[in-house]
Each structure stands twice: as C-alpha cells, then as structure tokens.
Amino acid sequence: MSNVKYYYDPETLSYRKITTDKKTKVRYTLGFIFASALFGFFMVLIGSQYFESPKEKILNRELQNMELQYTLLSQKVNEIEDVLGNIEERDNTIYRLYFEANPIPDVQRTQGFGGVNRYNKFEGFNNSDLIAEANKRVDILQKRLVIQSKSLDEITALAKDKENFLLKIPAIQPIKNEDLTRMASGYGFRTDPFTKIRKFHYGMDFTAPRGTPVYASGDGIVKRADSRSSGYGKHIRIDHGYGYVSLYAHLYKYNVRKNQRVKRGDIIGFVGSTGRSQAPHLHYEIFKDKRRINPLNFYYGNLTSKEFNDLLAKASVENQSLD
C-alpha cells in the first residue's frame, strides 16, 4: 500500500499531495526515538519497583537468612543469660556466703564499657542499631563469664582452704567418753584445790585413770612437749594454724616430739598427774590468737547431741578444779 498522503485545498477545490522535507523527517524520527527511550526508561523504573532482579533476589534471600540467624542467635544469648544469671545468683547467695566471701555487685557484673564508642564502626549500615546492640550484648555476656570464672576460681581456693581449716581446727574431745571417769571441772570461775580461793579456770579438767590415751583434737604441729611451764607439768602444745593452739597438761608421758606433725585423733600422750595437780586428769585448753577461749565450743566432732548436752550441764557447775 502506498504511504503517499493528500490533503484537500479549498481554494482550488482539489486534492494536493503532502510532501515532507528531510529535516522534518529527521526531526520526527529523533522525536520518536526519544519518546520510545523515555517510555522504556519509565517502564524499567516502574518495573524495578515491583519486580526483583536475579541479583536482588539473591541479596534478599541472604538478608532474610541473616535476619533468621540473628533471631536464633538472640534466642541463644537469652538462654545463656538466663543460665548465667542463675549461676551468678547461687554464687552470691550460697557459695560466696558459705565461704564468707563478699558478694559481687550486679553493677560490676553487668555494666558496659565506658570511654570511646566501641560500636561506631557499625554506623552507616542498614540495621546498624541492631548490629551494635547484638555486639554489645555479647561483649557484656563475655565480661560476665570472665567475672564468674574468676569468682569460681576464688570459691575453689576458699573451699580447699575451708577443708584444710576444718581438718586443723580443734574439733573433738581429747579423751574418749568411754575412757572418762568424769568431767571434773569446766571453763570459768572455780575453787582452787590448793588455796581454796575462787579464781578463773581457763580450761576443762577430764578425770581418767593414769595412762589413758590423749588424742590430738585437730591436725597441726607439736610446738612444745616438755615440763618447763609452771604448773602444767608434762604438757603438749599443738599449733593448728589459723590462730588456734591446743594445750594438754599434767601428762604421764608423751607419744610425740617437738615439731612433729600430727593428725586429728592421733594419740599424743597419756593421762597423768604431773605438775600442779591433785589427781590423775587431763587439763585441756584452747587458744585463739593467743587468747584462751572455752574449749566446750569445739567438741562437735565426736560427741552426740545428748553427750554434748550432758557435758554442757556438768561444765556449767561451779565446783573445785583439779589444778
């Protein structure tokens, strides 16, 4: 079909052929191309808003996967924080309390890090606040773990020391109940058997036959085994550490020597009546930081509740001592 076009001329009352010069053709062609390009650009722009490219699909899948991983990580951190919080609570209210250590303040365990902003390197990224918060939680969690680890190391050391302390502290009656004739005199004011004057008696007197075994009341080192102290006769002093010393006086003979290490329950000597003594018996004293204290508080290791109550009743009677 011919592309020739005509128009009607009213002046001549006839049809005339439409002619187009080259410039007009070029202008029309360029206008068409420009319009087509502009249309295509807008179509691409609109399409990019509603349709993903293959690369964008991959990136979006990676982003979704990262968000899922963050959610799972956050849940695990929450679980670890709960478990650690429970350990910290038991550490403060049970372990440290039992071993007489000061509790660690919560602010010391959970406070953040001061000074320069440690998380400014995450600024400018998408979800930068989320990333920074996650790193902050992990840093604080790591710090809490370090503090708790050091606390458990301290508790372990205290436990070992406590075990050592419990072995060394005087904790048993130095003569077995079945070997006793009677508990003759307790700690406190008593009548002196020689002067008949009321004075303070700094130990406990256990009456028993001559030669009855005397036992070390705790682990320690024999510091003295001699008769050079006035009034005590043959006697033994054991240094238990932690400021505790036990003394066993008026012995018949020794079963240990100076500087010898002894264990609780070892036979260290035998009942006698040497020194300032009226009859065979053991005079027993305990020192704490060089001060004499009531031995009655240190018999929990080998007496039943009934035996201890009986001993307490007898020791409370103000009578005449044997030394």
XYZ file of C-alpha atoms in Angstrom:
323
model
C 0.000 0.000 0.000
C 1.272 3.481 -0.856
C 2.282 5.747 2.027
C 1.558 8.870 -0.095
C -0.826 11.221 1.688
C -3.039 14.009 0.305
C -4.892 16.973 1.695
C -7.898 18.935 0.309
C -7.252 22.515 -0.845
C -10.499 24.553 -0.620
C -9.112 27.344 -2.749
C -8.509 25.156 -5.767
C -11.203 22.691 -4.864
C -8.768 19.851 -5.443
C -6.530 17.346 -3.543
C -2.845 18.102 -3.219
C -0.032 15.701 -2.386
C 1.635 16.143 1.040
C 5.387 16.472 0.751
C 7.834 16.302 3.714
C 11.337 17.672 3.587
C 14.334 15.738 5.053
C 14.731 17.959 8.159
C 11.191 17.328 9.178
C 11.647 13.602 8.651
C 14.793 13.607 10.787
C 13.046 15.649 13.490
C 10.113 13.226 13.543
C 12.460 10.241 13.646
C 14.500 11.661 16.533
C 11.342 12.594 18.407
C 10.047 9.062 18.036
C 13.325 7.561 19.231
C 13.457 9.915 22.217
C 9.850 9.191 23.153
C 10.481 5.460 22.852
C 13.608 5.707 25.027
C 11.783 7.789 27.607
C 8.924 5.326 27.639
C 11.351 2.431 28.039
C 13.156 4.185 30.910
C 9.936 4.725 32.798
C 8.909 1.120 32.210
C 12.244 -0.111 33.598
C 11.969 2.269 36.549
C 8.451 1.149 37.339
C 9.392 -2.495 36.848
C 12.344 -2.212 39.209
C 9.966 -1.054 41.938
C 7.740 -4.081 41.634
C 9.941 -6.814 40.206
C 13.263 -8.124 41.600
C 16.320 -8.770 39.524
C 18.110 -12.127 39.970
C 20.864 -10.360 41.936
C 18.328 -8.647 44.182
C 16.601 -11.953 44.792
C 19.897 -13.471 45.939
C 20.653 -10.484 48.184
C 17.154 -10.550 49.671
C 17.436 -14.263 50.404
C 20.792 -13.640 52.117
C 19.260 -10.800 54.133
C 16.338 -12.981 55.213
C 18.773 -15.729 56.188
C 20.850 -13.254 58.225
C 17.719 -11.985 59.990
C 16.766 -15.570 60.822
C 20.285 -16.280 62.096
C 20.158 -13.126 64.232
C 16.816 -14.199 65.715
C 18.209 -17.652 66.563
C 21.403 -16.105 67.980
C 19.354 -13.698 70.077
C 17.348 -16.606 71.479
C 20.534 -18.490 72.373
C 22.001 -15.390 74.038
C 18.784 -15.068 76.055
C 19.095 -18.694 77.180
C 22.769 -18.265 78.111
C 21.955 -15.068 80.022
C 19.253 -16.920 81.976
C 21.597 -19.805 82.871
C 24.438 -17.449 83.763
C 22.079 -15.310 85.839
C 21.060 -18.398 87.821
C 24.719 -19.323 88.425
C 25.507 -15.747 89.484
C 22.608 -15.749 91.951
C 23.715 -19.040 93.524
C 27.292 -17.788 93.574
C 26.303 -14.694 95.574
C 23.632 -16.184 97.850
C 25.057 -19.666 98.512
C 28.691 -20.271 97.568
C 30.223 -16.921 98.500
C 28.017 -16.662 101.590
C 29.061 -20.126 102.802
C 32.749 -19.374 102.356
C 32.401 -15.888 103.897
C 33.315 -14.030 100.692
C 31.704 -10.713 99.773
C 29.003 -10.957 97.057
C 29.880 -9.451 93.665
C 27.582 -6.440 92.981
C 25.264 -6.797 89.977
C 26.511 -3.495 88.552
C 30.042 -4.907 88.472
C 28.872 -7.991 86.598
C 26.610 -6.304 84.034
C 27.918 -2.789 83.444
C 29.023 -1.937 79.891
C 32.237 -0.394 78.664
C 32.952 3.306 79.089
C 35.153 5.659 77.112
C 35.334 5.576 73.309
C 32.263 4.283 71.479
C 33.227 0.697 70.715
C 30.397 0.268 68.239
C 30.716 3.314 65.949
C 32.247 1.061 63.278
C 28.754 -0.311 62.678
C 27.263 3.107 61.914
C 26.081 3.753 58.345
C 24.942 0.185 57.689
C 21.387 -0.996 57.310
C 20.170 -2.226 60.717
C 23.266 -0.665 62.336
C 21.433 -0.273 65.672
C 20.542 -3.955 65.637
C 24.121 -4.995 64.872
C 25.565 -2.690 67.549
C 23.101 -3.933 70.178
C 23.914 -7.574 69.382
C 27.646 -6.925 69.747
C 27.074 -5.028 72.991
C 25.107 -7.925 74.495
C 27.798 -10.418 73.503
C 30.538 -8.192 74.989
C 28.693 -7.856 78.308
C 27.979 -11.589 78.335
C 31.666 -12.299 77.755
C 32.595 -9.970 80.624
C 30.089 -11.661 82.953
C 31.554 -15.061 82.057
C 35.084 -13.848 82.851
C 33.969 -12.417 86.217
C 32.063 -15.599 87.076
C 35.027 -17.766 86.093
C 37.303 -15.772 88.415
C 34.699 -15.991 91.178
C 34.531 -19.782 90.852
C 38.344 -19.928 90.971
C 38.198 -17.915 94.198
C 35.481 -20.168 95.642
C 37.519 -23.269 94.727
C 40.521 -21.846 96.586
C 38.318 -20.938 99.566
C 36.791 -24.431 99.545
C 40.224 -26.031 99.655
C 41.233 -23.665 102.450
C 37.956 -24.375 104.265
C 38.583 -28.107 104.006
C 42.068 -27.568 105.399
C 40.641 -25.346 108.150
C 38.022 -27.938 109.142
C 40.738 -30.578 109.418
C 43.001 -28.409 111.549
C 40.608 -26.665 113.908
C 40.313 -28.425 117.329
C 37.033 -30.302 116.977
C 36.990 -33.398 119.207
C 37.077 -34.160 122.910
C 40.698 -35.142 123.684
C 39.668 -38.164 125.776
C 37.068 -40.655 124.603
C 33.853 -40.738 126.611
C 34.248 -44.431 127.381
C 37.661 -43.718 128.940
C 36.415 -40.915 131.200
C 35.811 -41.294 134.904
C 34.016 -37.939 134.842
C 34.193 -34.394 133.554
C 35.623 -32.847 136.704
C 35.619 -29.108 136.066
C 34.716 -26.661 133.307
C 35.810 -23.275 131.974
C 35.076 -20.323 134.262
C 35.323 -19.407 137.920
C 36.219 -22.400 140.122
C 37.656 -23.063 143.572
C 41.426 -23.625 143.586
C 42.120 -27.093 145.129
C 45.249 -25.864 146.898
C 44.406 -22.333 148.049
C 40.613 -22.804 148.239
C 40.309 -19.372 146.624
C 37.762 -18.736 143.848
C 39.609 -17.910 140.618
C 39.179 -18.247 136.872
C 39.852 -21.710 135.472
C 40.964 -21.352 131.813
C 40.465 -24.936 130.673
C 38.495 -28.127 131.211
C 39.522 -30.999 133.507
C 38.776 -34.581 132.423
C 39.269 -37.236 135.109
C 40.610 -40.561 133.803
C 42.930 -43.322 135.034
C 46.647 -42.783 134.723
C 47.857 -43.951 131.285
C 44.551 -43.233 129.476
C 45.284 -42.178 125.843
C 45.042 -38.472 124.997
C 44.121 -37.596 121.394
C 45.054 -34.607 119.223
C 41.894 -32.562 118.702
C 42.967 -31.366 115.236
C 45.735 -31.528 112.632
C 48.795 -29.470 113.464
C 52.432 -29.266 114.506
C 53.694 -30.034 118.016
C 55.278 -26.796 119.249
C 56.066 -27.987 122.765
C 56.337 -31.342 124.523
C 58.053 -30.557 127.836
C 57.514 -29.664 131.505
C 59.062 -26.198 131.525
C 55.804 -24.248 132.063
C 54.942 -23.610 135.703
C 52.031 -25.693 136.961
C 51.289 -27.641 133.764
C 53.784 -30.432 134.432
C 54.402 -32.536 131.354
C 52.333 -30.913 128.653
C 51.948 -30.631 124.874
C 51.067 -27.611 122.733
C 49.841 -28.149 119.164
C 49.716 -25.278 116.659
C 46.749 -25.883 114.339
C 47.189 -22.751 112.228
C 44.538 -20.064 111.727
C 45.464 -18.725 115.191
C 44.403 -21.909 117.054
C 46.601 -23.696 119.633
C 45.540 -26.574 121.904
C 47.227 -27.476 125.215
C 47.213 -30.840 127.017
C 48.608 -30.714 130.594
C 49.577 -32.951 133.571
C 50.529 -35.863 131.282
C 52.110 -39.066 132.486
C 54.248 -39.353 129.323
C 54.467 -38.199 125.700
C 53.794 -40.055 122.495
C 55.056 -37.234 120.214
C 58.051 -34.905 119.977
C 58.542 -31.236 119.189
C 57.961 -30.190 115.520
C 56.182 -33.467 114.749
C 53.107 -33.230 112.509
C 50.007 -34.872 113.951
C 46.536 -35.667 112.648
C 43.248 -35.329 114.473
C 42.713 -38.494 116.525
C 46.427 -39.363 116.853
C 47.468 -40.477 120.348
C 49.844 -37.749 121.544
C 50.270 -38.679 125.221
C 48.775 -40.325 128.286
C 46.867 -39.034 131.305
C 48.941 -38.337 134.413
C 49.157 -36.023 137.422
C 52.414 -34.153 136.882
C 52.820 -30.502 137.823
C 50.276 -28.660 139.948
C 47.675 -31.426 140.014
C 45.582 -33.020 142.737
C 44.739 -36.286 140.925
C 45.207 -38.006 137.539
C 43.363 -35.938 134.944
C 43.822 -34.046 131.677
C 43.725 -30.251 131.772
C 42.751 -29.075 128.271
C 42.910 -25.515 126.901
C 42.332 -23.846 123.525
C 43.930 -20.568 122.427
C 42.662 -18.360 119.608
C 45.064 -15.604 118.570
C 46.945 -16.108 121.877
C 43.782 -15.706 123.978
C 42.335 -18.641 125.915
C 38.749 -19.487 124.978
C 36.152 -22.001 126.181
C 37.005 -25.490 124.792
C 33.362 -26.518 125.198
C 32.561 -24.935 121.819
C 34.912 -27.328 119.990
C 33.541 -30.816 120.676
C 31.214 -31.201 117.704
C 33.425 -33.790 116.001
C 32.962 -36.826 118.260
C 30.014 -36.175 120.595
C 26.327 -36.813 120.005
C 23.802 -34.099 120.842
C 22.912 -35.892 124.104
C 26.561 -36.340 125.078
C 27.258 -32.684 124.364
C 24.233 -31.540 126.405
C 25.339 -33.719 129.331
C 28.850 -32.279 129.101
C 27.439 -28.750 128.930
C 25.385 -29.317 132.096
C 28.381 -30.678 134.022
C 30.714 -27.929 132.781
C 28.268 -25.262 133.954
C 28.515 -26.360 137.593
C 30.867 -24.153 139.602
C 32.924 -26.606 141.659
C 36.516 -27.262 142.648
C 39.041 -27.796 139.862
C 41.811 -30.393 139.984
C 44.686 -27.969 139.243
